[in-house]
PDB file of N, CA and C in Angstrom:
ATOM      1  N   MET A   1      -9.406  -5.178 -10.277  1.00 75.00           N
ATOM      2  CA  MET A   1      -8.485  -6.102  -9.636  1.00 75.00           C
ATOM      3  C   MET A   1      -8.675  -6.058  -8.136  1.00 75.00           C
ATOM      4  N   LYS A   2      -8.276  -7.130  -7.505  1.00 90.00           N
ATOM      5  CA  LYS A   2      -8.455  -7.262  -6.064  1.00 90.00           C
ATOM      6  C   LYS A   2      -7.441  -6.409  -5.307  1.00 90.00           C
ATOM      7  N   ILE A   3      -7.904  -5.803  -4.224  1.00 95.00           N
ATOM      8  CA  ILE A   3      -7.032  -5.103  -3.287  1.00 95.00           C
ATOM      9  C   ILE A   3      -7.018  -5.938  -2.012  1.00 95.00           C
ATOM     10  N   PHE A   4      -5.823  -6.276  -1.543  1.00 96.00           N
ATOM     11  CA  PHE A   4      -5.663  -7.155  -0.403  1.00 96.00           C
ATOM     12  C   PHE A   4      -5.555  -6.342   0.885  1.00 96.00           C
ATOM     13  N   ASN A   5      -6.345  -6.704   1.894  1.00 96.00           N
ATOM     14  CA  ASN A   5      -6.228  -6.105   3.212  1.00 96.00           C
ATOM     15  C   ASN A   5      -5.223  -6.928   3.999  1.00 96.00           C
ATOM     16  N   VAL A   6      -4.111  -6.298   4.360  1.00 97.00           N
ATOM     17  CA  VAL A   6      -3.009  -7.023   4.988  1.00 97.00           C
ATOM     18  C   VAL A   6      -3.011  -6.783   6.486  1.00 97.00           C
ATOM     19  N   THR A   7      -2.803  -7.864   7.222  1.00 96.00           N
ATOM     20  CA  THR A   7      -2.673  -7.811   8.674  1.00 96.00           C
ATOM     21  C   THR A   7      -1.264  -8.253   9.036  1.00 96.00           C
ATOM     22  N   ASP A   8      -0.931  -8.090  10.293  1.00 94.00           N
ATOM     23  CA  ASP A   8       0.374  -8.549  10.761  1.00 94.00           C
ATOM     24  C   ASP A   8       0.546 -10.047  10.484  1.00 94.00           C
ATOM     25  N   GLU A   9      -0.538 -10.799  10.656  1.00 95.00           N
ATOM     26  CA  GLU A   9      -0.489 -12.249  10.446  1.00 95.00           C
ATOM     27  C   GLU A   9      -0.319 -12.618   8.974  1.00 95.00           C
ATOM     28  N   SER A  10      -0.894 -11.824   8.062  1.00 95.00           N
ATOM     29  CA  SER A  10      -0.830 -12.180   6.645  1.00 95.00           C
ATOM     30  C   SER A  10       0.327 -11.490   5.910  1.00 95.00           C
ATOM     31  N   TYR A  11       1.068 -10.623   6.595  1.00 95.00           N
ATOM     32  CA  TYR A  11       2.119  -9.826   5.953  1.00 95.00           C
ATOM     33  C   TYR A  11       3.144 -10.685   5.208  1.00 95.00           C
ATOM     34  N   ASN A  12       3.664 -11.722   5.850  1.00 91.00           N
ATOM     35  CA  ASN A  12       4.698 -12.541   5.203  1.00 91.00           C
ATOM     36  C   ASN A  12       4.190 -13.162   3.908  1.00 91.00           C
ATOM     37  N   ASP A  13       2.998 -13.715   3.936  1.00 89.00           N
ATOM     38  CA  ASP A  13       2.448 -14.359   2.740  1.00 89.00           C
ATOM     39  C   ASP A  13       2.087 -13.350   1.659  1.00 89.00           C
ATOM     40  N   GLU A  14       1.468 -12.251   2.050  1.00 90.00           N
ATOM     41  CA  GLU A  14       0.955 -11.290   1.071  1.00 90.00           C
ATOM     42  C   GLU A  14       2.028 -10.356   0.504  1.00 90.00           C
ATOM     43  N   ILE A  15       3.037  -9.998   1.317  1.00 91.00           N
ATOM     44  CA  ILE A  15       3.997  -8.981   0.886  1.00 91.00           C
ATOM     45  C   ILE A  15       5.445  -9.460   0.948  1.00 91.00           C
ATOM     46  N   GLU A  16       5.904  -9.845   2.116  1.00 89.00           N
ATOM     47  CA  GLU A  16       7.325 -10.168   2.323  1.00 89.00           C
ATOM     48  C   GLU A  16       7.820 -11.247   1.370  1.00 89.00           C
ATOM     49  N   ASN A  17       7.041 -12.296   1.186  1.00 89.00           N
ATOM     50  CA  ASN A  17       7.467 -13.423   0.357  1.00 89.00           C
ATOM     51  C   ASN A  17       6.946 -13.346  -1.074  1.00 89.00           C
ATOM     52  N   TYR A  18       6.343 -12.229  -1.446  1.00 91.00           N
ATOM     53  CA  TYR A  18       5.775 -12.076  -2.780  1.00 91.00           C
ATOM     54  C   TYR A  18       6.879 -11.700  -3.766  1.00 91.00           C
ATOM     55  N   ASN A  19       6.978 -12.432  -4.861  1.00 91.00           N
ATOM     56  CA  ASN A  19       7.955 -12.121  -5.907  1.00 91.00           C
ATOM     57  C   ASN A  19       7.296 -11.234  -6.943  1.00 91.00           C
ATOM     58  N   GLY A  20       7.581  -9.954  -6.856  1.00 93.00           N
ATOM     59  CA  GLY A  20       6.987  -8.990  -7.766  1.00 93.00           C
ATOM     60  C   GLY A  20       6.839  -7.657  -7.074  1.00 93.00           C
ATOM     61  N   THR A  21       6.072  -6.772  -7.713  1.00 96.00           N
ATOM     62  CA  THR A  21       5.881  -5.420  -7.200  1.00 96.00           C
ATOM     63  C   THR A  21       4.607  -5.352  -6.380  1.00 96.00           C
ATOM     64  N   VAL A  22       4.715  -4.698  -5.214  1.00 96.00           N
ATOM     65  CA  VAL A  22       3.587  -4.526  -4.311  1.00 96.00           C
ATOM     66  C   VAL A  22       3.449  -3.044  -3.981  1.00 96.00           C
ATOM     67  N   LEU A  23       2.233  -2.533  -4.071  1.00 97.00           N
ATOM     68  CA  LEU A  23       1.918  -1.176  -3.626  1.00 97.00           C
ATOM     69  C   LEU A  23       1.142  -1.303  -2.326  1.00 97.00           C
ATOM     70  N   ILE A  24       1.656  -0.698  -1.252  1.00 98.00           N
ATOM     71  CA  ILE A  24       0.998  -0.767   0.054  1.00 98.00           C
ATOM     72  C   ILE A  24       0.469   0.620   0.400  1.00 98.00           C
ATOM     73  N   ASP A  25      -0.806   0.694   0.720  1.00 98.00           N
ATOM     74  CA  ASP A  25      -1.458   1.921   1.149  1.00 98.00           C
ATOM     75  C   ASP A  25      -1.695   1.823   2.654  1.00 98.00           C
ATOM     76  N   PHE A  26      -0.950   2.617   3.434  1.00 98.00           N
ATOM     77  CA  PHE A  26      -1.152   2.691   4.878  1.00 98.00           C
ATOM     78  C   PHE A  26      -2.182   3.785   5.134  1.00 98.00           C
ATOM     79  N   PHE A  27      -3.274   3.446   5.821  1.00 98.00           N
ATOM     80  CA  PHE A  27      -4.410   4.356   5.977  1.00 98.00           C
ATOM     81  C   PHE A  27      -5.086   4.151   7.330  1.00 98.00           C
ATOM     82  N   ALA A  28      -6.059   5.009   7.615  1.00 98.00           N
ATOM     83  CA  ALA A  28      -6.972   4.822   8.741  1.00 98.00           C
ATOM     84  C   ALA A  28      -8.365   5.229   8.279  1.00 98.00           C
ATOM     85  N   ASP A  29      -9.384   4.611   8.853  1.00 97.00           N
ATOM     86  CA  ASP A  29     -10.763   4.882   8.443  1.00 97.00           C
ATOM     87  C   ASP A  29     -11.176   6.329   8.704  1.00 97.00           C
ATOM     88  N   TRP A  30     -10.635   6.961   9.732  1.00 98.00           N
ATOM     89  CA  TRP A  30     -11.009   8.330  10.105  1.00 98.00           C
ATOM     90  C   TRP A  30     -10.265   9.402   9.298  1.00 98.00           C
ATOM     91  N   CYS A  31      -9.294   9.008   8.486  1.00 98.00           N
ATOM     92  CA  CYS A  31      -8.397   9.927   7.785  1.00 98.00           C
ATOM     93  C   CYS A  31      -9.026  10.425   6.480  1.00 98.00           C
ATOM     94  N   THR A  32      -9.363  11.718   6.435  1.00 98.00           N
ATOM     95  CA  THR A  32      -9.982  12.291   5.233  1.00 98.00           C
ATOM     96  C   THR A  32      -9.062  12.211   4.013  1.00 98.00           C
ATOM     97  N   PRO A  33      -7.768  12.573   4.117  1.00 98.00           N
ATOM     98  CA  PRO A  33      -6.895  12.414   2.948  1.00 98.00           C
ATOM     99  C   PRO A  33      -6.814  10.961   2.460  1.00 98.00           C
ATOM    100  N   CYS A  34      -6.878  10.009   3.399  1.00 98.00           N
ATOM    101  CA  CYS A  34      -6.869   8.585   3.022  1.00 98.00           C
ATOM    102  C   CYS A  34      -8.108   8.247   2.199  1.00 98.00           C
ATOM    103  N   LYS A  35      -9.250   8.813   2.594  1.00 97.00           N
ATOM    104  CA  LYS A  35     -10.494   8.586   1.862  1.00 97.00           C
ATOM    105  C   LYS A  35     -10.413   9.195   0.464  1.00 97.00           C
ATOM    106  N   MET A  36      -9.719  10.330   0.344  1.00 97.00           N
ATOM    107  CA  MET A  36      -9.542  10.964  -0.963  1.00 97.00           C
ATOM    108  C   MET A  36      -8.647  10.115  -1.864  1.00 97.00           C
ATOM    109  N   LEU A  37      -7.660   9.449  -1.274  1.00 97.00           N
ATOM    110  CA  LEU A  37      -6.710   8.636  -2.031  1.00 97.00           C
ATOM    111  C   LEU A  37      -7.297   7.283  -2.447  1.00 97.00           C
ATOM    112  N   SER A  38      -8.241   6.790  -1.692  1.00 97.00           N
ATOM    113  CA  SER A  38      -8.769   5.441  -1.907  1.00 97.00           C
ATOM    114  C   SER A  38      -9.259   5.166  -3.335  1.00 97.00           C
ATOM    115  N   PRO A  39     -10.068   6.047  -3.960  1.00 97.00           N
ATOM    116  CA  PRO A  39     -10.489   5.751  -5.338  1.00 97.00           C
ATOM    117  C   PRO A  39      -9.327   5.774  -6.334  1.00 97.00           C
ATOM    118  N   ILE A  40      -8.300   6.554  -6.037  1.00 97.00           N
ATOM    119  CA  ILE A  40      -7.114   6.582  -6.904  1.00 97.00           C
ATOM    120  C   ILE A  40      -6.398   5.237  -6.810  1.00 97.00           C
ATOM    121  N   ILE A  41      -6.283   4.703  -5.597  1.00 97.00           N
ATOM    122  CA  ILE A  41      -5.647   3.388  -5.393  1.00 97.00           C
ATOM    123  C   ILE A  41      -6.444   2.310  -6.128  1.00 97.00           C
ATOM    124  N   GLU A  42      -7.772   2.379  -6.048  1.00 96.00           N
ATOM    125  CA  GLU A  42      -8.617   1.414  -6.752  1.00 96.00           C
ATOM    126  C   GLU A  42      -8.390   1.493  -8.264  1.00 96.00           C
ATOM    127  N   ASP A  43      -8.263   2.706  -8.779  1.00 96.00           N
ATOM    128  CA  ASP A  43      -8.025   2.890 -10.212  1.00 96.00           C
ATOM    129  C   ASP A  43      -6.650   2.345 -10.608  1.00 96.00           C
ATOM    130  N   VAL A  44      -5.641   2.579  -9.769  1.00 96.00           N
ATOM    131  CA  VAL A  44      -4.294   2.046 -10.035  1.00 96.00           C
ATOM    132  C   VAL A  44      -4.340   0.519 -10.057  1.00 96.00           C
ATOM    133  N   ALA A  45      -5.058  -0.078  -9.110  1.00 96.00           N
ATOM    134  CA  ALA A  45      -5.184  -1.546  -9.064  1.00 96.00           C
ATOM    135  C   ALA A  45      -5.805  -2.057 -10.358  1.00 96.00           C
ATOM    136  N   TRP A  46      -6.819  -1.369 -10.838  1.00 95.00           N
ATOM    137  CA  TRP A  46      -7.475  -1.774 -12.076  1.00 95.00           C
ATOM    138  C   TRP A  46      -6.548  -1.572 -13.274  1.00 95.00           C
ATOM    139  N   LYS A  47      -5.876  -0.417 -13.338  1.00 94.00           N
ATOM    140  CA  LYS A  47      -5.012  -0.091 -14.485  1.00 94.00           C
ATOM    141  C   LYS A  47      -3.789  -1.010 -14.582  1.00 94.00           C
ATOM    142  N   THR A  48      -3.266  -1.460 -13.460  1.00 93.00           N
ATOM    143  CA  THR A  48      -2.087  -2.321 -13.497  1.00 93.00           C
ATOM    144  C   THR A  48      -2.457  -3.761 -13.833  1.00 93.00           C
ATOM    145  N   GLY A  49      -3.729  -4.085 -13.764  1.00 87.00           N
ATOM    146  CA  GLY A  49      -4.224  -5.370 -14.235  1.00 87.00           C
ATOM    147  C   GLY A  49      -3.546  -6.587 -13.638  1.00 87.00           C
ATOM    148  N   GLY A  50      -3.227  -6.545 -12.367  1.00 85.00           N
ATOM    149  CA  GLY A  50      -2.596  -7.684 -11.717  1.00 85.00           C
ATOM    150  C   GLY A  50      -1.085  -7.695 -11.832  1.00 85.00           C
ATOM    151  N   ARG A  51      -0.519  -6.784 -12.606  1.00 93.00           N
ATOM    152  CA  ARG A  51       0.942  -6.685 -12.730  1.00 93.00           C
ATOM    153  C   ARG A  51       1.558  -6.220 -11.413  1.00 93.00           C
ATOM    154  N   VAL A  52       0.764  -5.463 -10.629  1.00 96.00           N
ATOM    155  CA  VAL A  52       1.183  -4.975  -9.320  1.00 96.00           C
ATOM    156  C   VAL A  52       0.164  -5.466  -8.304  1.00 96.00           C
ATOM    157  N   LYS A  53       0.642  -6.021  -7.212  1.00 96.00           N
ATOM    158  CA  LYS A  53      -0.249  -6.441  -6.134  1.00 96.00           C
ATOM    159  C   LYS A  53      -0.518  -5.216  -5.261  1.00 96.00           C
ATOM    160  N   VAL A  54      -1.780  -4.853  -5.100  1.00 97.00           N
ATOM    161  CA  VAL A  54      -2.152  -3.669  -4.326  1.00 97.00           C
ATOM    162  C   VAL A  54      -2.710  -4.117  -2.978  1.00 97.00           C
ATOM    163  N   CYS A  55      -2.121  -3.557  -1.914  1.00 97.00           N
ATOM    164  CA  CYS A  55      -2.496  -3.935  -0.560  1.00 97.00           C
ATOM    165  C   CYS A  55      -2.815  -2.695   0.267  1.00 97.00           C
ATOM    166  N   LYS A  56      -3.670  -2.872   1.261  1.00 98.00           N
ATOM    167  CA  LYS A  56      -4.002  -1.804   2.195  1.00 98.00           C
ATOM    168  C   LYS A  56      -3.716  -2.297   3.609  1.00 98.00           C
ATOM    169  N   VAL A  57      -3.158  -1.382   4.427  1.00 98.00           N
ATOM    170  CA  VAL A  57      -2.887  -1.689   5.825  1.00 98.00           C
ATOM    171  C   VAL A  57      -3.528  -0.598   6.677  1.00 98.00           C
ATOM    172  N   ASN A  58      -4.475  -0.994   7.525  1.00 98.00           N
ATOM    173  CA  ASN A  58      -5.119  -0.061   8.443  1.00 98.00           C
ATOM    174  C   ASN A  58      -4.197   0.122   9.653  1.00 98.00           C
ATOM    175  N   VAL A  59      -3.627   1.324   9.784  1.00 98.00           N
ATOM    176  CA  VAL A  59      -2.636   1.563  10.844  1.00 98.00           C
ATOM    177  C   VAL A  59      -3.240   1.505  12.244  1.00 98.00           C
ATOM    178  N   GLU A  60      -4.546   1.710  12.357  1.00 97.00           N
ATOM    179  CA  GLU A  60      -5.208   1.620  13.663  1.00 97.00           C
ATOM    180  C   GLU A  60      -5.252   0.177  14.154  1.00 97.00           C
ATOM    181  N   ASN A  61      -5.446  -0.745  13.231  1.00 97.00           N
ATOM    182  CA  ASN A  61      -5.554  -2.162  13.588  1.00 97.00           C
ATOM    183  C   ASN A  61      -4.218  -2.884  13.530  1.00 97.00           C
ATOM    184  N   GLU A  62      -3.281  -2.377  12.755  1.00 97.00           N
ATOM    185  CA  GLU A  62      -2.012  -3.068  12.503  1.00 97.00           C
ATOM    186  C   GLU A  62      -0.826  -2.192  12.911  1.00 97.00           C
ATOM    187  N   LYS A  63      -0.759  -1.887  14.195  1.00 97.00           N
ATOM    188  CA  LYS A  63       0.289  -1.002  14.713  1.00 97.00           C
ATOM    189  C   LYS A  63       1.696  -1.580  14.521  1.00 97.00           C
ATOM    190  N   LYS A  64       1.829  -2.897  14.591  1.00 96.00           N
ATOM    191  CA  LYS A  64       3.148  -3.518  14.380  1.00 96.00           C
ATOM    192  C   LYS A  64       3.675  -3.250  12.980  1.00 96.00           C
ATOM    193  N   LEU A  65       2.792  -3.364  11.989  1.00 96.00           N
ATOM    194  CA  LEU A  65       3.212  -3.099  10.608  1.00 96.00           C
ATOM    195  C   LEU A  65       3.524  -1.617  10.396  1.00 96.00           C
ATOM    196  N   ALA A  66       2.725  -0.745  11.001  1.00 97.00           N
ATOM    197  CA  ALA A  66       2.995   0.688  10.892  1.00 97.00           C
ATOM    198  C   ALA A  66       4.362   1.002  11.500  1.00 97.00           C
ATOM    199  N   ASP A  67       4.674   0.397  12.639  1.00 97.00           N
ATOM    200  CA  ASP A  67       5.980   0.595  13.276  1.00 97.00           C
ATOM    201  C   ASP A  67       7.103   0.016  12.424  1.00 97.00           C
ATOM    202  N   LYS A  68       6.872  -1.168  11.875  1.00 95.00           N
ATOM    203  CA  LYS A  68       7.893  -1.827  11.052  1.00 95.00           C
ATOM    204  C   LYS A  68       8.323  -0.945   9.884  1.00 95.00           C
ATOM    205  N   PHE A  69       7.365  -0.216   9.295  1.00 96.00           N
ATOM    206  CA  PHE A  69       7.653   0.636   8.144  1.00 96.00           C
ATOM    207  C   PHE A  69       7.895   2.095   8.529  1.00 96.00           C
ATOM    208  N   GLY A  70       7.893   2.394   9.818  1.00 97.00           N
ATOM    209  CA  GLY A  70       8.156   3.756  10.267  1.00 97.00           C
ATOM    210  C   GLY A  70       7.106   4.758   9.807  1.00 97.00           C
ATOM    211  N   ILE A  71       5.842   4.336   9.807  1.00 97.00           N
ATOM    212  CA  ILE A  71       4.763   5.208   9.352  1.00 97.00           C
ATOM    213  C   ILE A  71       4.487   6.259  10.424  1.00 97.00           C
ATOM    214  N   MET A  72       4.708   7.524  10.063  1.00 96.00           N
ATOM    215  CA  MET A  72       4.480   8.639  10.977  1.00 96.00           C
ATOM    216  C   MET A  72       3.294   9.491  10.533  1.00 96.00           C
ATOM    217  N   SER A  73       2.978   9.462   9.239  1.00 97.00           N
ATOM    218  CA  SER A  73       1.863  10.229   8.672  1.00 97.00           C
ATOM    219  C   SER A  73       1.112   9.335   7.697  1.00 97.00           C
ATOM    220  N   ILE A  74      -0.190   9.590   7.600  1.00 98.00           N
ATOM    221  CA  ILE A  74      -0.994   8.850   6.639  1.00 98.00           C
ATOM    222  C   ILE A  74      -1.764   9.848   5.793  1.00 98.00           C
ATOM    223  N   PRO A  75      -2.071   9.475   4.560  1.00 98.00           N
ATOM    224  CA  PRO A  75      -1.709   8.212   3.916  1.00 98.00           C
ATOM    225  C   PRO A  75      -0.227   8.165   3.545  1.00 98.00           C
ATOM    226  N   THR A  76       0.320   6.973   3.620  1.00 98.00           N
ATOM    227  CA  THR A  76       1.667   6.700   3.132  1.00 98.00           C
ATOM    228  C   THR A  76       1.575   5.532   2.159  1.00 98.00           C
ATOM    229  N   LEU A  77       2.204   5.701   1.008  1.00 98.00           N
ATOM    230  CA  LEU A  77       2.283   4.634   0.019  1.00 98.00           C
ATOM    231  C   LEU A  77       3.713   4.126  -0.028  1.00 98.00           C
ATOM    232  N   ILE A  78       3.857   2.826  -0.053  1.00 98.00           N
ATOM    233  CA  ILE A  78       5.178   2.207  -0.182  1.00 98.00           C
ATOM    234  C   ILE A  78       5.121   1.208  -1.326  1.00 98.00           C
ATOM    235  N   VAL A  79       6.125   1.281  -2.184  1.00 97.00           N
ATOM    236  CA  VAL A  79       6.266   0.316  -3.271  1.00 97.00           C
ATOM    237  C   VAL A  79       7.394  -0.620  -2.881  1.00 97.00           C
ATOM    238  N   MET A  80       7.099  -1.913  -2.902  1.00 96.00           N
ATOM    239  CA  MET A  80       8.103  -2.928  -2.610  1.00 96.00           C
ATOM    240  C   MET A  80       8.287  -3.796  -3.836  1.00 96.00           C
ATOM    241  N   GLU A  81       9.510  -4.221  -4.031  1.00 93.00           N
ATOM    242  CA  GLU A  81       9.816  -5.124  -5.126  1.00 93.00           C
ATOM    243  C   GLU A  81      10.612  -6.290  -4.558  1.00 93.00           C
ATOM    244  N   ASN A  82      10.057  -7.476  -4.685  1.00 89.00           N
ATOM    245  CA  ASN A  82      10.699  -8.695  -4.174  1.00 89.00           C
ATOM    246  C   ASN A  82      11.113  -8.542  -2.716  1.00 89.00           C
ATOM    247  N   GLY A  83      10.201  -7.966  -1.887  1.00 87.00           N
ATOM    248  CA  GLY A  83      10.429  -7.866  -0.448  1.00 87.00           C
ATOM    249  C   GLY A  83      11.264  -6.684   0.008  1.00 87.00           C
ATOM    250  N   LYS A  84      11.683  -5.820  -0.916  1.00 92.00           N
ATOM    251  CA  LYS A  84      12.514  -4.670  -0.553  1.00 92.00           C
ATOM    252  C   LYS A  84      11.808  -3.366  -0.940  1.00 92.00           C
ATOM    253  N   ILE A  85      11.936  -2.346  -0.081  1.00 95.00           N
ATOM    254  CA  ILE A  85      11.315  -1.051  -0.351  1.00 95.00           C
ATOM    255  C   ILE A  85      12.011  -0.382  -1.531  1.00 95.00           C
ATOM    256  N   LYS A  86      11.205   0.053  -2.504  1.00 96.00           N
ATOM    257  CA  LYS A  86      11.712   0.712  -3.705  1.00 96.00           C
ATOM    258  C   LYS A  86      11.373   2.203  -3.711  1.00 96.00           C
ATOM    259  N   ASN A  87      10.161   2.556  -3.256  1.00 96.00           N
ATOM    260  CA  ASN A  87       9.691   3.944  -3.244  1.00 96.00           C
ATOM    261  C   ASN A  87       8.762   4.172  -2.068  1.00 96.00           C
ATOM    262  N   ARG A  88       8.626   5.458  -1.697  1.00 97.00           N
ATOM    263  CA  ARG A  88       7.729   5.853  -0.608  1.00 97.00           C
ATOM    264  C   ARG A  88       7.152   7.223  -0.937  1.00 97.00           C
ATOM    265  N   SER A  89       5.877   7.418  -0.618  1.00 97.00           N
ATOM    266  CA  SER A  89       5.211   8.698  -0.819  1.00 97.00           C
ATOM    267  C   SER A  89       4.301   8.954   0.378  1.00 97.00           C
ATOM    268  N   ILE A  90       4.333  10.179   0.892  1.00 97.00           N
ATOM    269  CA  ILE A  90       3.500  10.551   2.030  1.00 97.00           C
ATOM    270  C   ILE A  90       2.513  11.612   1.577  1.00 97.00           C
ATOM    271  N   GLY A  91       1.247  11.425   1.936  1.00 97.00           N
ATOM    272  CA  GLY A  91       0.201  12.376   1.585  1.00 97.00           C
ATOM    273  C   GLY A  91      -0.555  11.944   0.344  1.00 97.00           C
ATOM    274  N   VAL A  92      -1.574  12.727   0.015  1.00 96.00           N
ATOM    275  CA  VAL A  92      -2.386  12.435  -1.167  1.00 96.00           C
ATOM    276  C   VAL A  92      -1.562  12.757  -2.407  1.00 96.00           C
ATOM    277  N   THR A  93      -1.590  11.860  -3.351  1.00 95.00           N
ATOM    278  CA  THR A  93      -0.870  12.051  -4.601  1.00 95.00           C
ATOM    279  C   THR A  93      -1.751  11.587  -5.755  1.00 95.00           C
ATOM    280  N   GLY A  94      -1.424  12.010  -6.943  1.00 96.00           N
ATOM    281  CA  GLY A  94      -2.227  11.670  -8.109  1.00 96.00           C
ATOM    282  C   GLY A  94      -1.874  10.319  -8.709  1.00 96.00           C
ATOM    283  N   LYS A  95      -2.743   9.867  -9.592  1.00 96.00           N
ATOM    284  CA  LYS A  95      -2.566   8.558 -10.234  1.00 96.00           C
ATOM    285  C   LYS A  95      -1.262   8.493 -11.037  1.00 96.00           C
ATOM    286  N   LYS A  96      -0.940   9.557 -11.768  1.00 97.00           N
ATOM    287  CA  LYS A  96       0.293   9.544 -12.567  1.00 97.00           C
ATOM    288  C   LYS A  96       1.514   9.396 -11.673  1.00 97.00           C
ATOM    289  N   ALA A  97       1.557  10.107 -10.555  1.00 97.00           N
ATOM    290  CA  ALA A  97       2.695  10.007  -9.638  1.00 97.00           C
ATOM    291  C   ALA A  97       2.820   8.595  -9.062  1.00 97.00           C
ATOM    292  N   ILE A  98       1.683   7.973  -8.768  1.00 97.00           N
ATOM    293  CA  ILE A  98       1.709   6.605  -8.255  1.00 97.00           C
ATOM    294  C   ILE A  98       2.189   5.648  -9.336  1.00 97.00           C
ATOM    295  N   MET A  99       1.689   5.812 -10.551  1.00 96.00           N
ATOM    296  CA  MET A  99       2.130   4.951 -11.648  1.00 96.00           C
ATOM    297  C   MET A  99       3.621   5.120 -11.888  1.00 96.00           C
ATOM    298  N   ASP A 100       4.127   6.356 -11.783  1.00 96.00           N
ATOM    299  CA  ASP A 100       5.563   6.596 -11.932  1.00 96.00           C
ATOM    300  C   ASP A 100       6.354   5.896 -10.835  1.00 96.00           C
ATOM    301  N   MET A 101       5.815   5.859  -9.626  1.00 96.00           N
ATOM    302  CA  MET A 101       6.481   5.153  -8.512  1.00 96.00           C
ATOM    303  C   MET A 101       6.638   3.668  -8.818  1.00 96.00           C
ATOM    304  N   LEU A 102       5.689   3.135  -9.553  1.00 95.00           N
ATOM    305  CA  LEU A 102       5.660   1.693  -9.825  1.00 95.00           C
ATOM    306  C   LEU A 102       6.615   1.288 -10.949  1.00 95.00           C
ATOM    307  N   GLU A 103       7.109   2.254 -11.714  1.00 89.00           N
ATOM    308  CA  GLU A 103       8.023   1.946 -12.826  1.00 89.00           C
ATOM    309  C   GLU A 103       9.408   1.617 -12.343  1.00 89.00           C
TER     310      GLU A 103
END
């Protein structure tokens, strides 16, 4: 399944106005834990089969979005449902924990 790269400009269309569940991965290219989490996020995107929209936000390029969500550490995962925050996880986590967040 597709993983969407979200920018400040595309945030409203991709996340805020999306009716459904969205998993947002806040990351940076230089972040080793983020690199460790990336294949897990890809697997979650595939396993959810489009039931969950999976998005990535590069905090280095999208500082406004990082500030909007109060991102202080990366990786941070946020689950949103119909534009509202439902769950948050900081640090590397396993696929089962992420899937549980999405329930």
